Each structure stands twice: as C-alpha cells, then as structure tokens.
Amino acid sequence: MGAERASILKIFLFENRLLALALNSLAGLPGDLGLRPRSRRGDRIGVMASKGPA
C-alpha cells in the first residue's frame, strides 16, 4: 500500500511539474522554467538532511 501511494505521489508531482513548466512557458519565463522546481526540491532535501543528523 505504501509503494502504491508513493508511485501515485510521484506521478502527481511529475504532472504538477509539467503543468508549472507549461504555465511558465506560456507566461514567457524560460529562465524560471528549470530553476523553480529544482530549487524547491533542493531546499526540501537540504532541510531534511540538516534535521537528520541533528
């Protein structure tokens, strides 16, 4: 059950990212296209990594 939920979440996040990319390209912001989703994910990973050892 956990694996099913994880795969559904991955698909949802992937579709969300595609939607965000489409909206950004429609708005004519190619600079934000790849930076925004990656920086968000990087911040989350950084926060989790800093919480882990401490």
Rosetta silent file (secondary structure, phi, psi, omega in degrees, C-alpha in Angstrom):
SEQUENCE: MGAERASILKIFLFENRLLALALNSLAGLPGDLGLRPRSRRGDRIGVMASKGPA
SCORE:     score description
SCORE:     0.000 S_00000001
   1 L     0.000  -42.177  179.076    0.000    0.000    0.000 S_00000001
   2 H   -62.291  -39.336 -179.560    2.826    2.376    0.837 S_00000001
   3 H   -66.087  -40.227  178.341    4.506    1.683   -2.506 S_00000001
   4 H   -61.158  -44.983 -178.595    1.264    2.354   -4.382 S_00000001
   5 H   -63.044  -39.557 -179.223    0.810    5.632   -2.569 S_00000001
   6 H   -64.534  -42.141 -178.628    4.415    6.620   -3.316 S_00000001
   7 H   -68.054  -38.043  177.243    4.056    5.902   -7.039 S_00000001
   8 H   -63.586  -41.585  179.437    0.797    7.873   -7.190 S_00000001
   9 H   -63.543  -41.313  179.089    2.519   10.749   -5.396 S_00000001
  10 H   -61.392  -45.467 -179.996    5.426   10.628   -7.865 S_00000001
  11 H   -62.087  -42.884 -179.216    3.034   10.761  -10.825 S_00000001
  12 H   -62.203  -45.873 -179.560    1.127   13.640   -9.208 S_00000001
  13 H   -64.443  -39.472  179.980    4.310   15.613   -8.545 S_00000001
  14 H   -63.379  -44.794  179.889    5.557   14.933  -12.086 S_00000001
  15 H   -65.443  -37.624  177.445    2.279   16.154  -13.619 S_00000001
  16 H   -61.090  -41.605 -179.325    2.370   19.191  -11.337 S_00000001
  17 H   -65.653  -41.652  178.751    5.877   19.996  -12.554 S_00000001
  18 H   -62.805  -40.610  179.166    4.801   19.658  -16.194 S_00000001
  19 H   -63.220  -43.771  179.145    1.847   21.954  -15.522 S_00000001
  20 H   -62.561  -41.260  178.938    4.125   24.509  -13.863 S_00000001
  21 H   -63.614  -41.883 -179.831    6.539   24.327  -16.806 S_00000001
  22 H   -63.850  -43.624  179.913    3.672   24.810  -19.262 S_00000001
  23 H   -64.127  -41.901  179.823    2.341   27.811  -17.334 S_00000001
  24 H   -64.465  -40.422 -179.139    5.817   29.341  -17.110 S_00000001
  25 H   -69.003  -35.341  176.742    6.432   28.872  -20.834 S_00000001
  26 H   -65.678  -36.387  179.651    3.034   30.432  -21.609 S_00000001
  27 H   -76.355   -9.400  178.297    3.971   33.366  -19.389 S_00000001
  28 L    76.383   40.450  179.721    7.223   33.657  -21.351 S_00000001
  29 L  -120.594   70.365 -177.741    9.588   32.989  -18.442 S_00000001
  30 H   -65.551  -23.800  179.768   12.132   30.465  -19.792 S_00000001
  31 H   -66.063  -38.131 -178.639   14.618   31.483  -17.086 S_00000001
  32 H   -80.202  -13.287 -170.402   12.331   30.231  -14.294 S_00000001
  33 H   -50.189  -55.646 -175.900   11.443   27.101  -16.243 S_00000001
  34 H   -94.938  -19.822 -171.568   14.033   24.728  -14.762 S_00000001
  35 H   -75.690  -42.816 -169.865   15.151   26.727  -11.725 S_00000001
  36 H   -63.350  -53.887 -178.109   11.980   26.946   -9.681 S_00000001
  37 H   -63.272  -38.596 -177.547   11.047   23.232   -9.223 S_00000001
  38 H   -66.362  -42.230 -177.735   14.670   22.184   -8.721 S_00000001
  39 H   -66.717  -37.387  177.875   15.388   24.835   -6.093 S_00000001
  40 H   -61.565  -48.228 -177.938   12.245   23.892   -4.175 S_00000001
  41 H   -64.586  -39.253  179.569   13.194   20.216   -4.134 S_00000001
  42 H   -62.607  -40.435  179.048   16.787   21.110   -3.208 S_00000001
  43 H   -63.195  -42.804 -179.398   15.590   23.201   -0.257 S_00000001
  44 H   -62.939  -44.998 -179.879   13.436   20.343    0.995 S_00000001
  45 H   -63.551  -41.194  179.857   16.301   17.853    0.706 S_00000001
  46 H   -62.481  -41.996  179.707   18.640   20.306    2.436 S_00000001
  47 H   -64.507  -44.430 -179.099   16.210   20.800    5.324 S_00000001
  48 H   -65.294  -38.235 -179.429   15.710   17.047    5.742 S_00000001
  49 H   -67.226  -37.743 -178.803   19.469   16.443    5.606 S_00000001
  50 H   -73.095  -30.774  178.315   20.121   19.115    8.245 S_00000001
  51 H   -75.052  -32.739 -174.722   17.391   17.700   10.517 S_00000001
  52 L   -54.477  -66.072 -176.217   18.612   14.102   10.132 S_00000001
  53 L   -64.189  -38.126 -177.816   21.993   14.102   11.959 S_00000001
  54 L   -74.876    0.000    0.000   20.911   16.754   14.494 S_00000001
